[in-house]
Each structure stands twice: as structure tokens, then as C-alpha cells.
PDB file of C-alpha atoms in Angstrom:
ATOM      1  CA  UNK V   1      22.407  -7.093  11.760  1.00 62.00           C
ATOM      2  CA  UNK V   2      20.197  -4.025  12.333  1.00 77.00           C
ATOM      3  CA  UNK V   3      16.451  -4.399  12.014  1.00 91.00           C
ATOM      4  CA  UNK V   4      14.931  -2.911   8.847  1.00 95.00           C
ATOM      5  CA  UNK V   5      12.010  -0.602   9.623  1.00 97.00           C
ATOM      6  CA  UNK V   6       9.284  -0.689   6.986  1.00 98.00           C
ATOM      7  CA  UNK V   7       6.532   1.944   7.149  1.00 98.00           C
ATOM      8  CA  UNK V   8       3.162   0.636   5.986  1.00 98.00           C
ATOM      9  CA  UNK V   9       1.531   3.846   4.786  1.00 98.00           C
ATOM     10  CA  UNK V  10      -2.045   3.733   3.515  1.00 98.00           C
ATOM     11  CA  UNK V  11      -5.776   3.649   4.158  1.00 98.00           C
ATOM     12  CA  UNK V  12      -8.147   1.012   5.613  1.00 97.00           C
ATOM     13  CA  UNK V  13      -6.538  -1.732   3.511  1.00 97.00           C
ATOM     14  CA  UNK V  14      -3.348  -1.090   5.478  1.00 97.00           C
ATOM     15  CA  UNK V  15      -4.923  -0.237   8.835  1.00 97.00           C
ATOM     16  CA  UNK V  16      -6.828  -3.518   8.906  1.00 97.00           C
ATOM     17  CA  UNK V  17     -10.405  -2.231   8.919  1.00 97.00           C
ATOM     18  CA  UNK V  18     -12.721  -4.620  10.780  1.00 96.00           C
ATOM     19  CA  UNK V  19      -9.872  -6.951  11.776  1.00 97.00           C
ATOM     20  CA  UNK V  20      -7.937  -7.579  14.978  1.00 95.00           C
ATOM     21  CA  UNK V  21      -4.503  -5.886  14.939  1.00 93.00           C
ATOM     22  CA  UNK V  22      -2.736  -9.212  14.291  1.00 95.00           C
ATOM     23  CA  UNK V  23      -4.900  -9.749  11.193  1.00 96.00           C
ATOM     24  CA  UNK V  24      -3.940  -6.513   9.419  1.00 97.00           C
ATOM     25  CA  UNK V  25      -1.776  -6.545   6.299  1.00 98.00           C
ATOM     26  CA  UNK V  26       1.242  -4.968   8.070  1.00 98.00           C
ATOM     27  CA  UNK V  27       1.044  -7.556  10.881  1.00 98.00           C
ATOM     28  CA  UNK V  28       0.696 -10.528   8.533  1.00 98.00           C
ATOM     29  CA  UNK V  29       3.394  -9.156   6.226  1.00 98.00           C
ATOM     30  CA  UNK V  30       5.793  -8.721   9.152  1.00 98.00           C
ATOM     31  CA  UNK V  31       5.236 -12.334  10.279  1.00 98.00           C
ATOM     32  CA  UNK V  32       5.780 -13.652   6.741  1.00 98.00           C
ATOM     33  CA  UNK V  33       8.962 -11.606   6.283  1.00 97.00           C
ATOM     34  CA  UNK V  34      10.324 -12.705   9.682  1.00 97.00           C
ATOM     35  CA  UNK V  35       9.591 -16.334   8.761  1.00 97.00           C
ATOM     36  CA  UNK V  36      11.394 -15.669   5.477  1.00 96.00           C
ATOM     37  CA  UNK V  37      14.538 -14.728   7.358  1.00 95.00           C
ATOM     38  CA  UNK V  38      14.264 -10.935   7.272  1.00 95.00           C
ATOM     39  CA  UNK V  39      15.052  -8.912  10.385  1.00 95.00           C
ATOM     40  CA  UNK V  40      12.191  -6.442   9.954  1.00 97.00           C
ATOM     41  CA  UNK V  41       9.681  -4.362  11.858  1.00 97.00           C
ATOM     42  CA  UNK V  42       6.579  -3.203   9.963  1.00 98.00           C
ATOM     43  CA  UNK V  43       5.076   0.021  11.330  1.00 97.00           C
ATOM     44  CA  UNK V  44       1.355   0.430  10.623  1.00 98.00           C
ATOM     45  CA  UNK V  45       0.555   3.951   9.415  1.00 98.00           C
ATOM     46  CA  UNK V  46      -2.827   3.006   7.936  1.00 98.00           C
ATOM     47  CA  UNK V  47      -5.912   5.153   8.576  1.00 98.00           C
ATOM     48  CA  UNK V  48      -9.355   4.106   7.367  1.00 97.00           C
ATOM     49  CA  UNK V  49     -11.038   6.523   5.018  1.00 97.00           C
ATOM     50  CA  UNK V  50      -7.874   8.351   4.021  1.00 98.00           C
ATOM     51  CA  UNK V  51      -7.493   9.671   0.506  1.00 98.00           C
ATOM     52  CA  UNK V  52      -4.091  10.416  -1.009  1.00 98.00           C
ATOM     53  CA  UNK V  53      -4.542  14.050   0.125  1.00 98.00           C
ATOM     54  CA  UNK V  54      -5.044  12.855   3.716  1.00 98.00           C
ATOM     55  CA  UNK V  55      -1.940  10.697   3.381  1.00 98.00           C
ATOM     56  CA  UNK V  56       0.077  13.640   2.136  1.00 97.00           C
ATOM     57  CA  UNK V  57      -1.105  15.592   5.195  1.00 97.00           C
ATOM     58  CA  UNK V  58       0.157  12.767   7.495  1.00 97.00           C
ATOM     59  CA  UNK V  59       3.438  12.192   5.631  1.00 98.00           C
ATOM     60  CA  UNK V  60       5.627  14.076   8.128  1.00 97.00           C
ATOM     61  CA  UNK V  61       4.641  11.644  10.916  1.00 97.00           C
ATOM     62  CA  UNK V  62       5.761   8.694   8.812  1.00 98.00           C
ATOM     63  CA  UNK V  63       9.085  10.306   7.892  1.00 97.00           C
ATOM     64  CA  UNK V  64       9.631  11.261  11.539  1.00 97.00           C
ATOM     65  CA  UNK V  65       9.535   7.534  12.427  1.00 97.00           C
ATOM     66  CA  UNK V  66      12.732   7.189  10.341  1.00 96.00           C
ATOM     67  CA  UNK V  67      11.845   4.063   8.363  1.00 98.00           C
ATOM     68  CA  UNK V  68      14.402   2.434   6.060  1.00 97.00           C
ATOM     69  CA  UNK V  69      11.675   1.716   3.524  1.00 97.00           C
ATOM     70  CA  UNK V  70       7.993   2.466   3.030  1.00 98.00           C
ATOM     71  CA  UNK V  71       5.132   1.202   0.986  1.00 98.00           C
ATOM     72  CA  UNK V  72       2.525   3.664  -0.227  1.00 98.00           C
ATOM     73  CA  UNK V  73      -1.034   2.334  -0.531  1.00 98.00           C
ATOM     74  CA  UNK V  74      -3.539   5.064  -1.342  1.00 98.00           C
ATOM     75  CA  UNK V  75      -6.121   5.389  -4.076  1.00 96.00           C
ATOM     76  CA  UNK V  76      -9.149   3.339  -3.054  1.00 96.00           C
ATOM     77  CA  UNK V  77     -10.882   6.256  -1.318  1.00 97.00           C
ATOM     78  CA  UNK V  78      -9.819   8.686  -4.062  1.00 97.00           C
ATOM     79  CA  UNK V  79     -11.467   6.288  -6.488  1.00 95.00           C
ATOM     80  CA  UNK V  80     -14.686   5.956  -4.442  1.00 94.00           C
ATOM     81  CA  UNK V  81     -14.913   9.761  -4.214  1.00 96.00           C
ATOM     82  CA  UNK V  82     -14.002  10.204  -7.905  1.00 96.00           C
ATOM     83  CA  UNK V  83     -11.091  12.512  -7.029  1.00 97.00           C
ATOM     84  CA  UNK V  84      -9.424  13.854 -10.167  1.00 97.00           C
ATOM     85  CA  UNK V  85      -6.812  11.174 -11.054  1.00 97.00           C
ATOM     86  CA  UNK V  86      -4.280  13.923 -11.801  1.00 97.00           C
ATOM     87  CA  UNK V  87      -4.655  15.140  -8.206  1.00 98.00           C
ATOM     88  CA  UNK V  88      -4.183  11.598  -6.865  1.00 98.00           C
ATOM     89  CA  UNK V  89      -1.107  11.249  -9.057  1.00 98.00           C
ATOM     90  CA  UNK V  90       0.302  14.583  -7.810  1.00 98.00           C
ATOM     91  CA  UNK V  91      -0.267  13.565  -4.174  1.00 98.00           C
ATOM     92  CA  UNK V  92       1.406  10.187  -4.675  1.00 98.00           C
ATOM     93  CA  UNK V  93       4.300  11.864  -6.521  1.00 98.00           C
ATOM     94  CA  UNK V  94       4.850  14.230  -3.591  1.00 98.00           C
ATOM     95  CA  UNK V  95       4.927  11.275  -1.163  1.00 98.00           C
ATOM     96  CA  UNK V  96       7.387   9.301  -3.291  1.00 98.00           C
ATOM     97  CA  UNK V  97       9.668  12.309  -3.707  1.00 98.00           C
ATOM     98  CA  UNK V  98       9.604  13.094   0.031  1.00 98.00           C
ATOM     99  CA  UNK V  99      10.663   9.536   0.883  1.00 98.00           C
ATOM    100  CA  UNK V 100      13.304   9.383  -1.834  1.00 98.00           C
ATOM    101  CA  UNK V 101      14.738  12.781  -0.814  1.00 98.00           C
ATOM    102  CA  UNK V 102      15.435  11.240   2.599  1.00 97.00           C
ATOM    103  CA  UNK V 103      16.933   8.034   1.208  1.00 97.00           C
ATOM    104  CA  UNK V 104      13.894   5.929   2.145  1.00 97.00           C
ATOM    105  CA  UNK V 105      13.217   3.126  -0.359  1.00 97.00           C
ATOM    106  CA  UNK V 106       9.663   3.125  -1.706  1.00 98.00           C
ATOM    107  CA  UNK V 107       7.304   0.440  -2.966  1.00 97.00           C
ATOM    108  CA  UNK V 108       3.963   1.467  -4.516  1.00 98.00           C
ATOM    109  CA  UNK V 109       0.781  -0.603  -4.176  1.00 98.00           C
ATOM    110  CA  UNK V 110      -1.880   0.194  -6.737  1.00 96.00           C
ATOM    111  CA  UNK V 111      -5.643  -0.135  -6.604  1.00 94.00           C
ATOM    112  CA  UNK V 112      -7.798  -1.297  -9.476  1.00 93.00           C
ATOM    113  CA  UNK V 113     -11.186   0.468  -9.520  1.00 93.00           C
ATOM    114  CA  UNK V 114     -14.159  -1.759  -8.670  1.00 88.00           C
ATOM    115  CA  UNK V 115     -16.925  -2.416 -11.208  1.00 87.00           C
ATOM    116  CA  UNK V 116     -19.286   0.206  -9.772  1.00 89.00           C
ATOM    117  CA  UNK V 117     -16.792   2.974 -10.637  1.00 92.00           C
ATOM    118  CA  UNK V 118     -17.576   4.596 -14.026  1.00 95.00           C
ATOM    119  CA  UNK V 119     -15.470   3.085 -16.814  1.00 95.00           C
ATOM    120  CA  UNK V 120     -14.438   6.528 -18.056  1.00 95.00           C
ATOM    121  CA  UNK V 121     -12.906   7.251 -14.634  1.00 97.00           C
ATOM    122  CA  UNK V 122     -11.313   3.791 -14.233  1.00 95.00           C
ATOM    123  CA  UNK V 123      -9.575   4.071 -17.594  1.00 96.00           C
ATOM    124  CA  UNK V 124      -7.772   7.239 -16.487  1.00 96.00           C
ATOM    125  CA  UNK V 125      -7.236   6.235 -12.831  1.00 97.00           C
ATOM    126  CA  UNK V 126      -5.728   2.734 -13.024  1.00 93.00           C
ATOM    127  CA  UNK V 127      -2.614   3.578 -15.132  1.00 96.00           C
ATOM    128  CA  UNK V 128      -1.331   6.233 -12.694  1.00 97.00           C
ATOM    129  CA  UNK V 129       0.424   3.614 -10.522  1.00 97.00           C
ATOM    130  CA  UNK V 130       2.398   2.149 -13.418  1.00 97.00           C
ATOM    131  CA  UNK V 131       3.257   5.648 -14.663  1.00 98.00           C
ATOM    132  CA  UNK V 132       4.566   6.671 -11.234  1.00 98.00           C
ATOM    133  CA  UNK V 133       6.542   3.446 -10.787  1.00 98.00           C
ATOM    134  CA  UNK V 134       8.240   4.008 -14.143  1.00 98.00           C
ATOM    135  CA  UNK V 135       8.881   7.709 -13.514  1.00 98.00           C
ATOM    136  CA  UNK V 136      10.471   7.126 -10.093  1.00 98.00           C
ATOM    137  CA  UNK V 137      11.974   3.706 -10.897  1.00 97.00           C
ATOM    138  CA  UNK V 138      10.328   2.016  -7.914  1.00 97.00           C
ATOM    139  CA  UNK V 139       8.800  -1.452  -7.524  1.00 97.00           C
ATOM    140  CA  UNK V 140       5.021  -1.622  -7.587  1.00 96.00           C
ATOM    141  CA  UNK V 141       2.039  -3.943  -7.747  1.00 96.00           C
ATOM    142  CA  UNK V 142      -0.867  -2.777  -9.927  1.00 94.00           C
ATOM    143  CA  UNK V 143      -3.654  -4.180  -7.738  1.00 94.00           C
ATOM    144  CA  UNK V 144      -3.303  -4.807  -4.021  1.00 93.00           C
ATOM    145  CA  UNK V 145      -6.694  -6.579  -4.015  1.00 94.00           C
ATOM    146  CA  UNK V 146      -5.958  -8.908  -6.958  1.00 93.00           C
ATOM    147  CA  UNK V 147      -7.802 -12.197  -6.463  1.00 93.00           C
ATOM    148  CA  UNK V 148      -9.569 -10.868  -3.357  1.00 94.00           C
ATOM    149  CA  UNK V 149     -12.453  -8.813  -4.769  1.00 90.00           C
ATOM    150  CA  UNK V 150     -15.349 -11.020  -5.843  1.00 87.00           C
ATOM    151  CA  UNK V 151     -14.388 -13.874  -3.497  1.00 92.00           C
ATOM    152  CA  UNK V 152     -16.762 -13.784  -0.482  1.00 92.00           C
ATOM    153  CA  UNK V 153     -14.389 -15.980   1.571  1.00 94.00           C
ATOM    154  CA  UNK V 154     -11.738 -13.261   1.266  1.00 97.00           C
ATOM    155  CA  UNK V 155     -14.001 -10.306   2.094  1.00 96.00           C
ATOM    156  CA  UNK V 156     -15.800  -8.893   5.097  1.00 96.00           C
ATOM    157  CA  UNK V 157     -19.587  -8.623   4.784  1.00 93.00           C
ATOM    158  CA  UNK V 158     -19.204  -5.119   3.267  1.00 91.00           C
ATOM    159  CA  UNK V 159     -17.830  -6.784   0.124  1.00 89.00           C
ATOM    160  CA  UNK V 160     -14.944  -4.290  -0.076  1.00 91.00           C
ATOM    161  CA  UNK V 161     -12.525  -4.884   2.813  1.00 95.00           C
ATOM    162  CA  UNK V 162     -10.493  -8.085   3.076  1.00 97.00           C
ATOM    163  CA  UNK V 163     -11.127 -10.633   5.817  1.00 97.00           C
ATOM    164  CA  UNK V 164      -8.218 -12.161   7.719  1.00 96.00           C
ATOM    165  CA  UNK V 165      -8.113 -14.863   5.003  1.00 96.00           C
ATOM    166  CA  UNK V 166      -8.181 -12.158   2.336  1.00 97.00           C
ATOM    167  CA  UNK V 167      -5.245 -10.402   3.964  1.00 97.00           C
ATOM    168  CA  UNK V 168      -3.396 -13.742   4.066  1.00 97.00           C
ATOM    169  CA  UNK V 169      -3.949 -14.040   0.304  1.00 97.00           C
ATOM    170  CA  UNK V 170      -2.730 -10.446  -0.196  1.00 97.00           C
ATOM    171  CA  UNK V 171       0.377 -11.226   1.865  1.00 97.00           C
ATOM    172  CA  UNK V 172       1.076 -14.326  -0.209  1.00 97.00           C
ATOM    173  CA  UNK V 173       0.566 -12.411  -3.482  1.00 96.00           C
ATOM    174  CA  UNK V 174       2.823  -9.525  -2.469  1.00 97.00           C
ATOM    175  CA  UNK V 175       5.489 -11.383  -0.494  1.00 98.00           C
ATOM    176  CA  UNK V 176       7.937 -11.708  -3.425  1.00 97.00           C
ATOM    177  CA  UNK V 177       7.859  -7.931  -3.980  1.00 97.00           C
ATOM    178  CA  UNK V 178       8.666  -7.194  -0.316  1.00 97.00           C
ATOM    179  CA  UNK V 179      11.204 -10.029  -0.113  1.00 97.00           C
ATOM    180  CA  UNK V 180      13.039  -8.476  -3.057  1.00 96.00           C
ATOM    181  CA  UNK V 181      12.834  -4.965  -1.550  1.00 96.00           C
ATOM    182  CA  UNK V 182      14.333  -6.087   1.771  1.00 95.00           C
ATOM    183  CA  UNK V 183      16.984  -8.231   0.085  1.00 93.00           C
ATOM    184  CA  UNK V 184      18.020  -5.175  -1.953  1.00 92.00           C
ATOM    185  CA  UNK V 185      18.180  -3.030   1.202  1.00 90.00           C
ATOM    186  CA  UNK V 186      20.463  -5.560   2.918  1.00 81.00           C
ATOM    187  CA  UNK V 187      22.955  -5.685   0.025  1.00 74.00           C
TER     188      UNK V 187
END
């Protein structure tokens, strides 16, 4: 059975900011999926600080790696910089379409704005992930950091990035979504 190549495409939450390489989300996800019986390789295309516009700029490199599937995880830095949510949505749309045009399955990971982000912005920003998932009929999770933010044990001292334990919790939360994606790809 050929190995499924999954591109992990995102910002610092994908790259593994402040963590050893084996502690990053792609590394922990790959181990969990292998233990779950999937023949998979997760390629880490995470870059700290990237906005969705930066991701769009790097998209060709990800496609060139010829993954079978990809997850898209951008939005946190757009949110921190108060990028127009319509621009973030347009950038994410372009990424999804580029993957789908090449027959690459896509999974979208959303980001829920933190409490220091103005409520007026959060109200417009957070729904874009659900809207895109419905429009493109792709699986998604509304909040990659669900259950992580606000728990000091799961965060680095900056209070924003997940610790190794936080990434383990993220992996556990999101495993069913990826398990389903890979099972669908195999059938």
C-alpha cells in the first residue's frame, strides 16, 4: 500500500514554535496516525509569523511536493494583525481551490480569535472557516486551539503557543478528523 503524503500547511502552530521538531503538531499527528494504522508521512510546511497572504505566496512549494492531502492552518496572524477578514477568506479560498484543482484533498483548521481581539473583528472573522468549509465541501475544525488557550499547562510562557503537552491535546482533539480523511483517501 502506498504511503499517503499529508502536507501540514500553516503558521507557527504548525511549525512547532518553541518546540523540538518531534514535538510539533505535524510530528505528533504523524505518530498518532501511524499508531492508528495509517501508512502516512506528514510534511511540515509551517512557518512562524505567516499570515494567509504569506501562505498563498508559498503555496507553489507545497503543491510541488505532490501531497495526496493537505491541511490549511492560517488565520492566527491575520487575526493578530487585524487583516480584513474578507482578504483572509479570499486567500484561504485561493489555497483550497489550488489544491482541489490538482486533486489534493483538503482539510481546514480554523482559529478562534483570542479575548484581546476586538469583539467587532472576532464576530466577522471566526465564521469564515465554516463558510469556506461549506462552500468547498471540505472537512474542518472551527478552533485548532480548543481547550488549549487559557490552560497554562498546555501553553508556552508566551501564553499563545502550545507546549508539547498542548500539542498532544490538539492531536487528540483533531485525530478523528484526520483519521476520517485518510480512511476516505484509502477507499
